mmCIF file of C-alpha atoms in Angstrom:
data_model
loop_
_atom_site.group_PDB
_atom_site.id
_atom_site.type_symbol
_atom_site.label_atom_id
_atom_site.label_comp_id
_atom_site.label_asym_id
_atom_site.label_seq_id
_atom_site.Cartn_x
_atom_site.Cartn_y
_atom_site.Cartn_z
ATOM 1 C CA UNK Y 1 83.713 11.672 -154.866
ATOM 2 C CA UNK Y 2 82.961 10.519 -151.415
ATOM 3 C CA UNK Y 3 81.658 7.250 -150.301
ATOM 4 C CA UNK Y 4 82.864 4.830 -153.335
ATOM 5 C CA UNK Y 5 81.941 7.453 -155.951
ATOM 6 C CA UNK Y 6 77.905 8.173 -154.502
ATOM 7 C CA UNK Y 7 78.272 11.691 -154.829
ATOM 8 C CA UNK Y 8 76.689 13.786 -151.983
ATOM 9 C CA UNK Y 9 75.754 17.545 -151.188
ATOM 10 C CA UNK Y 10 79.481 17.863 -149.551
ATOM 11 C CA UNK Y 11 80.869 17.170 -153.341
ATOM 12 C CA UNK Y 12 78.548 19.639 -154.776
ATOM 13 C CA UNK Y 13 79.125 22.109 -152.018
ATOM 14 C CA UNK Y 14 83.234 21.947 -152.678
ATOM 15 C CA UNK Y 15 82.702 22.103 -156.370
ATOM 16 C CA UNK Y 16 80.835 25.601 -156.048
ATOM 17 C CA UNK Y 17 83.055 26.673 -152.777
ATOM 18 C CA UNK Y 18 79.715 26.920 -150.690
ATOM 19 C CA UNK Y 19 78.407 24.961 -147.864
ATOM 20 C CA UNK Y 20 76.454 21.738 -147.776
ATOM 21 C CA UNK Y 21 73.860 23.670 -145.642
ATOM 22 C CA UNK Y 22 73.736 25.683 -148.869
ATOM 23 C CA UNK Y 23 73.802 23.213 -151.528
ATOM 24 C CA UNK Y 24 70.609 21.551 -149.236
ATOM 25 C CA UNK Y 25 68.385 24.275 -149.361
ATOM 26 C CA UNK Y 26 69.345 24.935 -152.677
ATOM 27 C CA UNK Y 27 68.209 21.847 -153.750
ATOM 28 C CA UNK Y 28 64.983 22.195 -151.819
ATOM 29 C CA UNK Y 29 64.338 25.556 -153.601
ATOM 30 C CA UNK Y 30 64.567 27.482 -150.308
ATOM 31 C CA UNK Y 31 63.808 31.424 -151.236
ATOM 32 C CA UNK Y 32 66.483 31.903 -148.552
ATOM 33 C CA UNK Y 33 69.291 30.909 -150.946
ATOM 34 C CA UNK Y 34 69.377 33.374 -154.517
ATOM 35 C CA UNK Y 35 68.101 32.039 -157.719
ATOM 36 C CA UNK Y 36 71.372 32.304 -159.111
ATOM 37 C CA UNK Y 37 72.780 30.233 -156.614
ATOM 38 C CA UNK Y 38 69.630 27.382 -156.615
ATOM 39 C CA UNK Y 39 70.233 27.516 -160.475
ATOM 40 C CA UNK Y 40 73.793 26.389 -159.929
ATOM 41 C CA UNK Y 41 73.116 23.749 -157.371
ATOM 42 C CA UNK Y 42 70.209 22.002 -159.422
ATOM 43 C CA UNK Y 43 72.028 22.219 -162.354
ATOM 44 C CA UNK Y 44 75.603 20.633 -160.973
ATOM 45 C CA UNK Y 45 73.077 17.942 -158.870
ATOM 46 C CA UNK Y 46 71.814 16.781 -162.402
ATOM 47 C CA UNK Y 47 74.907 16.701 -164.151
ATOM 48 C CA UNK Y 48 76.597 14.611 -161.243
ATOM 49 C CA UNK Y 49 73.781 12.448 -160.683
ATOM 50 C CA UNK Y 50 73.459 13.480 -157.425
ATOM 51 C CA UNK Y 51 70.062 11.013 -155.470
ATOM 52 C CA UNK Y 52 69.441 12.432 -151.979
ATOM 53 C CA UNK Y 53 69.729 10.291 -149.200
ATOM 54 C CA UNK Y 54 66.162 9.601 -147.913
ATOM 55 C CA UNK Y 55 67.853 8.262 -144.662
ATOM 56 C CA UNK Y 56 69.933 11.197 -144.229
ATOM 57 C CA UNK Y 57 67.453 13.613 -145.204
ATOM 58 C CA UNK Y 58 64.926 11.709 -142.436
ATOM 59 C CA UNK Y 59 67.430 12.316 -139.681
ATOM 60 C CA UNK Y 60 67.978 15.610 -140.234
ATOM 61 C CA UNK Y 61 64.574 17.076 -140.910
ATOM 62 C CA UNK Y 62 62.248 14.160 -139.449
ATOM 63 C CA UNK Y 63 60.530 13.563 -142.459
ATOM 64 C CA UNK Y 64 61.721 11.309 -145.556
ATOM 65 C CA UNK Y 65 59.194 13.003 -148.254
ATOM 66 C CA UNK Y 66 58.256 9.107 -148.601
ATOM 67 C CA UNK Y 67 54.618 7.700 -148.387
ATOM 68 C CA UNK Y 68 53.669 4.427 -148.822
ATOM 69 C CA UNK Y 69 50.655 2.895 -150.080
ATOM 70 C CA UNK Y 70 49.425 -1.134 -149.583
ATOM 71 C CA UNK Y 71 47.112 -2.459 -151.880
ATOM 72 C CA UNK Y 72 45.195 -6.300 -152.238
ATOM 73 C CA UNK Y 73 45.926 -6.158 -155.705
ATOM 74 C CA UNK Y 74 47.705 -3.648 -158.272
ATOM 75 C CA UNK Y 75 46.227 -5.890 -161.192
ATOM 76 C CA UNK Y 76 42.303 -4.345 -160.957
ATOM 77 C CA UNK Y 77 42.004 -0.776 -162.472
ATOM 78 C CA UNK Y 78 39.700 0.176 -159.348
ATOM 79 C CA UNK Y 79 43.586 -0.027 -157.070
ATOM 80 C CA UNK Y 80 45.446 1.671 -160.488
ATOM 81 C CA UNK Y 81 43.193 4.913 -160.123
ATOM 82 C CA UNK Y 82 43.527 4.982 -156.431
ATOM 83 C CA UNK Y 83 47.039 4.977 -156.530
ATOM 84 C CA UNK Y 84 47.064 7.233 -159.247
ATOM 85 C CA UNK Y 85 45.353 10.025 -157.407
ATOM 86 C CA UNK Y 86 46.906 8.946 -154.166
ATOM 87 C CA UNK Y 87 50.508 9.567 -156.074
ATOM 88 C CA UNK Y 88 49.426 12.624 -157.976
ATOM 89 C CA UNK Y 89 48.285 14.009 -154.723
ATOM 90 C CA UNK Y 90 51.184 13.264 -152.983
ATOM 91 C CA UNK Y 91 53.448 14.980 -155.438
ATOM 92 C CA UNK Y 92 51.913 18.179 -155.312
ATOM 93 C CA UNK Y 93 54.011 18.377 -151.773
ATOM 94 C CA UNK Y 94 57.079 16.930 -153.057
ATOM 95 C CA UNK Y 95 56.287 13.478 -151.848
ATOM 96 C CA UNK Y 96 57.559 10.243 -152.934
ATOM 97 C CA UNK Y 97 55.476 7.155 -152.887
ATOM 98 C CA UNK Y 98 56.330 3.225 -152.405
ATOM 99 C CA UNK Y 99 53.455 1.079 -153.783
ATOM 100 C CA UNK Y 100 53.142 -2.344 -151.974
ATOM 101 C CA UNK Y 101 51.200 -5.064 -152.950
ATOM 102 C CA UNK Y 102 49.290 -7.965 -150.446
ATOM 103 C CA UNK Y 103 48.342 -10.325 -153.339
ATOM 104 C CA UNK Y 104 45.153 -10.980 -150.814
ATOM 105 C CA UNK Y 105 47.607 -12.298 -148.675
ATOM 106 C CA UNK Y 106 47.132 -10.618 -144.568
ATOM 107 C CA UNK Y 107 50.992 -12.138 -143.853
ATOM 108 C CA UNK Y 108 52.520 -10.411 -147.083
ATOM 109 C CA UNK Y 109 50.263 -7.857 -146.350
ATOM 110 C CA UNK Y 110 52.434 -7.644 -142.513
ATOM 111 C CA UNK Y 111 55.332 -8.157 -144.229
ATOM 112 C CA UNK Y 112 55.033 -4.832 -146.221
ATOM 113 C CA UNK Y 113 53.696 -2.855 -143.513
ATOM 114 C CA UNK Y 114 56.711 -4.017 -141.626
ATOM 115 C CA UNK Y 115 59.088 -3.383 -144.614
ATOM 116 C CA UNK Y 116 57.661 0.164 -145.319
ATOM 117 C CA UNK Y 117 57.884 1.338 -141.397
ATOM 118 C CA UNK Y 118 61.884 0.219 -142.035
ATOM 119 C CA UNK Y 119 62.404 2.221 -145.049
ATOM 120 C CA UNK Y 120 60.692 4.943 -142.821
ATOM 121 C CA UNK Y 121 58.395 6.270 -144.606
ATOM 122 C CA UNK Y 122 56.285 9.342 -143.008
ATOM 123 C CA UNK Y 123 53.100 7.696 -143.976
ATOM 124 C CA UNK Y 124 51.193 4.698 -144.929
ATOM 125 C CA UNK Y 125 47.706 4.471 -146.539
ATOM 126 C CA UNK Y 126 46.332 0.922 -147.115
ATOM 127 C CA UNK Y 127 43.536 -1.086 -148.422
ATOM 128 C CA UNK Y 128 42.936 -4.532 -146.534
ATOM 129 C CA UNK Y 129 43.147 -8.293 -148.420
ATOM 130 C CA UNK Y 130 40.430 -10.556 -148.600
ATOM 131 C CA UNK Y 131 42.313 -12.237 -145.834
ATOM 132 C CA UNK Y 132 42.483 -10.289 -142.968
ATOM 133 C CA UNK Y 133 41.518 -10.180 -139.844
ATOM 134 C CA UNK Y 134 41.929 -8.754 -136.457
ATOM 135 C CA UNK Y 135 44.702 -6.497 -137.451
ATOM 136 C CA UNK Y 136 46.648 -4.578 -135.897
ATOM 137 C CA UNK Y 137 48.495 -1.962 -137.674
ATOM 138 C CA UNK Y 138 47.462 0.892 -136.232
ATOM 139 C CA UNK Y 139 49.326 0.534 -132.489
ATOM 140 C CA UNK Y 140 52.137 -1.067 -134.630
ATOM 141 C CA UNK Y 141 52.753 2.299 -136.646
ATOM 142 C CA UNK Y 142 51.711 4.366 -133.906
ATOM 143 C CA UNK Y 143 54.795 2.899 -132.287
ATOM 144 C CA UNK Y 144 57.081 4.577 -135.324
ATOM 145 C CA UNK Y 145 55.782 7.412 -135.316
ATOM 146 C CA UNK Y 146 53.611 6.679 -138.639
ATOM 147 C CA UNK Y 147 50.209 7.990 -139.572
ATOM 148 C CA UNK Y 148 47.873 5.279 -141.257
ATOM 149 C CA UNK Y 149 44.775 5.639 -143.024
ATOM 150 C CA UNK Y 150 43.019 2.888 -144.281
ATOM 151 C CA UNK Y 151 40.699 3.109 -147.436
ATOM 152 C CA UNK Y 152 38.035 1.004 -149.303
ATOM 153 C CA UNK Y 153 38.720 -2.076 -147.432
ATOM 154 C CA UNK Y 154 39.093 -1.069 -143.926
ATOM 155 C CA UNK Y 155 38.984 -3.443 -140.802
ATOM 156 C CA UNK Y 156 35.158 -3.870 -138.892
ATOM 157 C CA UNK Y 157 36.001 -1.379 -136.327
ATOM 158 C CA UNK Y 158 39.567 0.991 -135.611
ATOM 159 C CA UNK Y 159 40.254 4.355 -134.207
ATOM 160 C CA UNK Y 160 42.570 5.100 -137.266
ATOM 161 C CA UNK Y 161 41.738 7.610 -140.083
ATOM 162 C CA UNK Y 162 39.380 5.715 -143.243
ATOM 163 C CA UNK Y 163 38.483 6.857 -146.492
ATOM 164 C CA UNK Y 164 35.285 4.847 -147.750
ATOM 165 C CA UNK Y 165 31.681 4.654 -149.840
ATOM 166 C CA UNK Y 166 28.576 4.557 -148.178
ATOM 167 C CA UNK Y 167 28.599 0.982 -148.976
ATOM 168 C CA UNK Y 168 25.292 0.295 -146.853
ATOM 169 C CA UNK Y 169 23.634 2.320 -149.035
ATOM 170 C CA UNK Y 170 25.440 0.883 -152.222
ATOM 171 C CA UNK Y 171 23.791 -2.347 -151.040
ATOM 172 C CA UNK Y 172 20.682 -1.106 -150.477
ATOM 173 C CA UNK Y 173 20.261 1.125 -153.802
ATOM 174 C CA UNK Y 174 21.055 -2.558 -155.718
ATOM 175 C CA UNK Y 175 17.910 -4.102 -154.300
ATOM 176 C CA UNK Y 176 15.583 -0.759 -155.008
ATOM 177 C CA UNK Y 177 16.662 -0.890 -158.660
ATOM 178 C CA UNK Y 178 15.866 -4.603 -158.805
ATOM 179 C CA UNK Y 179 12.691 -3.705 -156.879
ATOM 180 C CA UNK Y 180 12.046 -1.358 -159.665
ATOM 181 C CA UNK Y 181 12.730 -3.457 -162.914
ATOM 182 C CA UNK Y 182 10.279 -5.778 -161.651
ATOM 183 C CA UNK Y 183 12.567 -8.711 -159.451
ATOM 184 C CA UNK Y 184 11.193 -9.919 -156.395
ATOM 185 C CA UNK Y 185 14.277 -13.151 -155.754
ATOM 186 C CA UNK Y 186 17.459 -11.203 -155.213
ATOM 187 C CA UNK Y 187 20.652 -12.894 -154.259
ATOM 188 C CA UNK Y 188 23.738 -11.610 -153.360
ATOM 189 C CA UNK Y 189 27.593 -12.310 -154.008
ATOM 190 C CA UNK Y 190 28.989 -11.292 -150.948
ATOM 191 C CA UNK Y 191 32.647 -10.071 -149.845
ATOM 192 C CA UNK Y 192 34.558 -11.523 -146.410
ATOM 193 C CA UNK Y 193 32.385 -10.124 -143.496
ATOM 194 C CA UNK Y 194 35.407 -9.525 -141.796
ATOM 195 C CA UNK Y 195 36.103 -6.203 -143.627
ATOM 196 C CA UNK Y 196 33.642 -3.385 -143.228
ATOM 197 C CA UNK Y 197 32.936 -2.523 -147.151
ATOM 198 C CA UNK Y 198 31.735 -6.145 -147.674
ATOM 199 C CA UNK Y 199 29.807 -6.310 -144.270
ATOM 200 C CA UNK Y 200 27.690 -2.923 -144.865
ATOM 201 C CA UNK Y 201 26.801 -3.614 -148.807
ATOM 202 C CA UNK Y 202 25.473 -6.654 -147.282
ATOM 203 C CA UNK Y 203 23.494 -5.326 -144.076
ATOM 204 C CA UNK Y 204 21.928 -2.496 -146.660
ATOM 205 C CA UNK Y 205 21.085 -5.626 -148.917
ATOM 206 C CA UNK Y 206 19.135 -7.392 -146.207
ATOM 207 C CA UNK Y 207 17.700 -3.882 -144.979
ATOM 208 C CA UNK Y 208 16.343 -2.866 -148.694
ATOM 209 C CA UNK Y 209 14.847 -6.420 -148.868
ATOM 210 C CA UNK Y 210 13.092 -6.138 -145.262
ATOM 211 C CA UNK Y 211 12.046 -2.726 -146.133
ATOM 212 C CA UNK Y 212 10.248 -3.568 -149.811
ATOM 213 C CA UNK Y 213 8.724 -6.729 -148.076
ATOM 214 C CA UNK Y 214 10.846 -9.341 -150.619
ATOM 215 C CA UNK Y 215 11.605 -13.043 -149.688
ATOM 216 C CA UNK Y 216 15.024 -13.587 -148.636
ATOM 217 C CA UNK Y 217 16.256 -16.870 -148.662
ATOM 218 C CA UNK Y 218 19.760 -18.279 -147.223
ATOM 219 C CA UNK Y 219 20.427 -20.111 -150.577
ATOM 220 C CA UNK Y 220 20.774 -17.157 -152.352
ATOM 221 C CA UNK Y 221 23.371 -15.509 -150.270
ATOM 222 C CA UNK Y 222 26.952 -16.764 -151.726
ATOM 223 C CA UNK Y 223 29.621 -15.940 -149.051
ATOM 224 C CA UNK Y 224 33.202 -14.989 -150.654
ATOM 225 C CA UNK Y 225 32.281 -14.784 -154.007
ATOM 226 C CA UNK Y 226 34.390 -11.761 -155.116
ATOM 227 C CA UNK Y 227 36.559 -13.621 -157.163
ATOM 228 C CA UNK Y 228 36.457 -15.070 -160.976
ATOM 229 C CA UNK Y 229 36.306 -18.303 -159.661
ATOM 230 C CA UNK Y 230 33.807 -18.038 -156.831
ATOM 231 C CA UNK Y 231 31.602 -16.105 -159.228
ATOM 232 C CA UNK Y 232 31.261 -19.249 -161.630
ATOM 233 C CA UNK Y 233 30.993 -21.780 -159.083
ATOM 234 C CA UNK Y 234 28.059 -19.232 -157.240
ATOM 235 C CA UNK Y 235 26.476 -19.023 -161.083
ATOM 236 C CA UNK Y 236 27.201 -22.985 -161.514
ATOM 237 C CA UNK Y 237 25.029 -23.027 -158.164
ATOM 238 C CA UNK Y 238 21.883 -21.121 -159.283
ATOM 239 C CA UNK Y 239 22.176 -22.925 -162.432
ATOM 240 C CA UNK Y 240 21.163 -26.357 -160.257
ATOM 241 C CA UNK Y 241 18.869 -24.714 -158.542
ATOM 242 C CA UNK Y 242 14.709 -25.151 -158.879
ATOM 243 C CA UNK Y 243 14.131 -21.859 -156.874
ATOM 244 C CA UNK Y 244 16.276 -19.746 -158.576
ATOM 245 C CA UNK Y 245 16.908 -15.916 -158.049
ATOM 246 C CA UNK Y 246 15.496 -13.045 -160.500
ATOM 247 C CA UNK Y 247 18.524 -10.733 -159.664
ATOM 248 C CA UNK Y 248 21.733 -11.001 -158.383
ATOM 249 C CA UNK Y 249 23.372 -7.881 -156.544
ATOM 250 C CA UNK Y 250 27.721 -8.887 -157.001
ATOM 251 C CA UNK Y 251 30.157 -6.983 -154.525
ATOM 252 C CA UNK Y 252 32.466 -6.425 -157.178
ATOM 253 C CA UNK Y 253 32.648 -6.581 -160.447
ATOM 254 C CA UNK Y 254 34.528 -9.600 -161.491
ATOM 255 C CA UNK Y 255 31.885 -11.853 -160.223
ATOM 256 C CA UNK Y 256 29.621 -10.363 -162.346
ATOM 257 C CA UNK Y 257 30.693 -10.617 -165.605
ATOM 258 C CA UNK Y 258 31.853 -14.163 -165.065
ATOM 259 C CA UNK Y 259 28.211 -15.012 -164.176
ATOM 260 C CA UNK Y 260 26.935 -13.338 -167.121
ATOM 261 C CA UNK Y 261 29.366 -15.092 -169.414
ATOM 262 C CA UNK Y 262 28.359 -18.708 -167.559
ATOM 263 C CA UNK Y 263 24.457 -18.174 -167.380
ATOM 264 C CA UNK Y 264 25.025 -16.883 -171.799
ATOM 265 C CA UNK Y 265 26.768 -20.023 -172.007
ATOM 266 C CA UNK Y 266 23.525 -21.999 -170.959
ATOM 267 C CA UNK Y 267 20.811 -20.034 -172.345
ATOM 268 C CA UNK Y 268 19.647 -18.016 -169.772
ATOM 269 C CA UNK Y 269 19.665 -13.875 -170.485
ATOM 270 C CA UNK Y 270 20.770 -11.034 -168.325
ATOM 271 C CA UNK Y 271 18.120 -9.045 -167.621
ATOM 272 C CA UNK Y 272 15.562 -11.193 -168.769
ATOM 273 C CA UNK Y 273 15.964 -14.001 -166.435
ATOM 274 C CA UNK Y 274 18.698 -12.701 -164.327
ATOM 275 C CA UNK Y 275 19.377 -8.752 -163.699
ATOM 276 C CA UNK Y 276 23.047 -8.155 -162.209
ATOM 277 C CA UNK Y 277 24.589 -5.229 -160.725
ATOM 278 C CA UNK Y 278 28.106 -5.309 -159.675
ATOM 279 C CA UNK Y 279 30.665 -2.731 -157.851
ATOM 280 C CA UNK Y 280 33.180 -0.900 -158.870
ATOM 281 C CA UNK Y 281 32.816 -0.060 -162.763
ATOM 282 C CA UNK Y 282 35.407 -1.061 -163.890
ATOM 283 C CA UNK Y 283 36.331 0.186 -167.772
ATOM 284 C CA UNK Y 284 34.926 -3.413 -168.990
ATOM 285 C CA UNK Y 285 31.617 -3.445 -167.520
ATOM 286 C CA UNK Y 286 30.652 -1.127 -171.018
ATOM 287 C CA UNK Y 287 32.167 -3.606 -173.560
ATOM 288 C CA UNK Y 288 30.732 -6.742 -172.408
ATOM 289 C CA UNK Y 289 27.929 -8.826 -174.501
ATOM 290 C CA UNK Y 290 25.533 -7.498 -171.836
ATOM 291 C CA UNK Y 291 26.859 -4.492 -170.421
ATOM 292 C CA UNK Y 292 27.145 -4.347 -166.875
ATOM 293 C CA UNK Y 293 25.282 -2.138 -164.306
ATOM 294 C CA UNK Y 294 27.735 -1.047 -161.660
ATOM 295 C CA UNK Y 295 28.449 1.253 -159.102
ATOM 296 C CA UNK Y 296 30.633 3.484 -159.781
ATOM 297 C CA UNK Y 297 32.624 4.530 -156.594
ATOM 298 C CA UNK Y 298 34.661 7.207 -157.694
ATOM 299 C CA UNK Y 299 38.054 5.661 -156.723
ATOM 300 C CA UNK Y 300 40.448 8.167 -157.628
ATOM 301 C CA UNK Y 301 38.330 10.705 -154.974
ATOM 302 C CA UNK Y 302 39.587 7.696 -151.960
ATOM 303 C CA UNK Y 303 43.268 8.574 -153.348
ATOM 304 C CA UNK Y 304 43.141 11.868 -152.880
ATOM 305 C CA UNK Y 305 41.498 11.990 -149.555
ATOM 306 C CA UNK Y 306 43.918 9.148 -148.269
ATOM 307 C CA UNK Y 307 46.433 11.039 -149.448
ATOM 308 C CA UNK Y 308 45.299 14.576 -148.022
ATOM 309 C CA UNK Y 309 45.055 12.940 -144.716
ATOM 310 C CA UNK Y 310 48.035 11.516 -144.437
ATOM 311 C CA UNK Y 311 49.761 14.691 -145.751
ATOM 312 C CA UNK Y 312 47.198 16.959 -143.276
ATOM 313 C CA UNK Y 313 48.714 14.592 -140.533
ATOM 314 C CA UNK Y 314 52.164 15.318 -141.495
ATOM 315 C CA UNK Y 315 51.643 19.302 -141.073
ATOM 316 C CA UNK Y 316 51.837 19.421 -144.680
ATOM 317 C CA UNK Y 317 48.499 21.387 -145.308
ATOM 318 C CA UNK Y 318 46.266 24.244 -143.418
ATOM 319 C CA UNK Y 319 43.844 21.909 -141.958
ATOM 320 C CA UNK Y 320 43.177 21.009 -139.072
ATOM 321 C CA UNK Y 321 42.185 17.211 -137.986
ATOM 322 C CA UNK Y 322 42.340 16.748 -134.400
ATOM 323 C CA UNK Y 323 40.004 13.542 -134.201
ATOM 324 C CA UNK Y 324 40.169 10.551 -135.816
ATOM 325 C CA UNK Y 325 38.865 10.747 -139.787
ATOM 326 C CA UNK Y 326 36.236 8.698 -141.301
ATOM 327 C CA UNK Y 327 35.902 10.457 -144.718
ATOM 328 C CA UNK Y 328 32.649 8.808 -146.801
ATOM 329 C CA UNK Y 329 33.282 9.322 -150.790
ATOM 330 C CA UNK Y 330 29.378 9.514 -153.143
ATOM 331 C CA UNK Y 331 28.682 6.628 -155.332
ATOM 332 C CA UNK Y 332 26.529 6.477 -158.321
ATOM 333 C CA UNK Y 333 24.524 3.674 -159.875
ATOM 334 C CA UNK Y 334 25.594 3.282 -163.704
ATOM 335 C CA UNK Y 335 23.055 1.913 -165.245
ATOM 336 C CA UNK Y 336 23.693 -0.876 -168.633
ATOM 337 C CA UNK Y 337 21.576 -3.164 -170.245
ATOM 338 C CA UNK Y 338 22.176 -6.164 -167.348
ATOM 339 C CA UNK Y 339 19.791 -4.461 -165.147
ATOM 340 C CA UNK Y 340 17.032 -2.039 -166.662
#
């Protein structure tokens, strides 16, 4: 075997007295070569071992078959399902896919875009961390030849491809169900502002509350509470207070069922004192003491989509998309006892 025993297509082409041009399409199921002959190539591949060469392969046809996808966090079943869809999708074409993680982190978060556009990889689809700000990944990329689309999370303004929820109106459906059920103090556990998801659930929050003529008051906006931890501390905070809110709209969430579990702890009942709605139902939000309204934001829809762009980009489908992409995914309010 050549190279130190990695066997290539040249080993499997002198085994069967063919060519490696052969052997190649014969791997890639080319109708060009006979089924008897693809039959004999796949089958000596699997008994060698044989692993393509995604470098090789990448030189010679100018595409790897590899996308990549960057995530805040692989640890929240919302990411899970996106990749999930984002990978079936991508397999359907005989793509690979690297999965990435930021760990909320905007340098680890460079650090992987950097390592992916290394490894070459025809395509990157990504989701932003809490973190960032003023990035810059799409003239980086565009200088490799890469395709980006961002999802979910995606930066205040870009002239890349984005896959998102109408997440103005996710913010300002939370405050007409509150209106409804009878609340009139509504607070709000905000994401960063810096990233446009967080931003618009918040501007359709403060347009739903204009619009239905309700108070809003400064104390009951909690800035960066998207996290276990912020979501006691912001709980621990209306717990002190003598004005306190009737309803609190959560931008994800984890938030949310912290602050149920820390206002239980002290007596005070979700909805009967506090109504919550949170984002993303996640598979908990039905098990929990007080099950939690959410909205459910039909993740593994952004997957595909991210994925079909990407792969539309790549000349890999019929469509055509000539201008930049902003693809908006339906949500639906799912409505549990913590706010009805």
């Amino acid at each position: 075997m050549s190279n130190k025993g990695k066997v290539t297509i040249y080993d499997i082409a002198q085994q069967l007295h063919t060519t490696a041009s052969t052997v190649s399409r014969a791997l890639q199921n080319n109708p060009r070569i006979s089924a008897k002959m693809r039959e004999a190539v796949q089958n000596l591949a699997r008994e060698l071992n044989y692993i393509p060469d995604p470098i090789a392969h990448h030189l010679r046809t100018g595409k790897g078959n590899v996308l990549g996808i960057i995530v805040p966090r692989i640890d929240r079943n919302f990411f899970a399902a996106i990749i999930s869809s984002f990978q079936q999708t991508a397999s359907k074409h005989n793509y690979q896919v690297i999965i990435a993680a930021s760990g909320e982190s905007q340098a680890e978060e460079e650090n992987a875009v950097r390592a992916l556009a290394q490894k070459k990889v025809d395509g990157i689809a990504m989701s932003l961390s809490i973190q960032s700000s003023n990035v810059n990944y799409d003239s980086l990329l565009e200088a490799h030849n890469i395709p980006l689309v961002y999802f979910d999370r995606i930066p205040i303004e870009t002239e890349t491809d984005t896959v998102t929820n109408d997440n103005f109106q996710v913010g300002y459906d939370a405050v007409v169900q509150f209106h409804k059920i009878g609340c009139q103090k509504i607070a709000h556990f905000a994401g960063t502002q810096n990233l446009y998801s967080y931003a618009e659930r918040f501007r359709g929050y403060r347009q739903a509350i204009k619009d239905l003529g309700l108070r809003y008051n400064e104390d009951w906006l909690f800035r960066n509470a998207i996290t276990i931890e912020a979501g006691t501390e912001a709980a621990q905070r209306i717990l002190r207070m003598e004005d306190r809110p009737d309803a609190i709209f959560c931008s994800g969430d984890f938030p949310a069922v912290t602050a149920i579990d820390t206002f239980r702890r002290k007596g005070i009942k979700v909805p009967d004192d506090i109504a919550i709605i949170g984002v993303a139902n996640e598979p908990f939000d039905n098990y929990l003491s007080t099950p939690l309204s959410s909205f459910d934001l039909h993740q593994q829809r952004i997957g595909e989509m991210a994925a079909n762009i990407l792969l539309t980009r790549l000349g890999e489908t019929n469509e055509e998309m000539k201008q930049t992409a902003h693809l908006i995914v339906n949500h639906d309010l799912i409505l549990r006892e913590s706010a009805i």
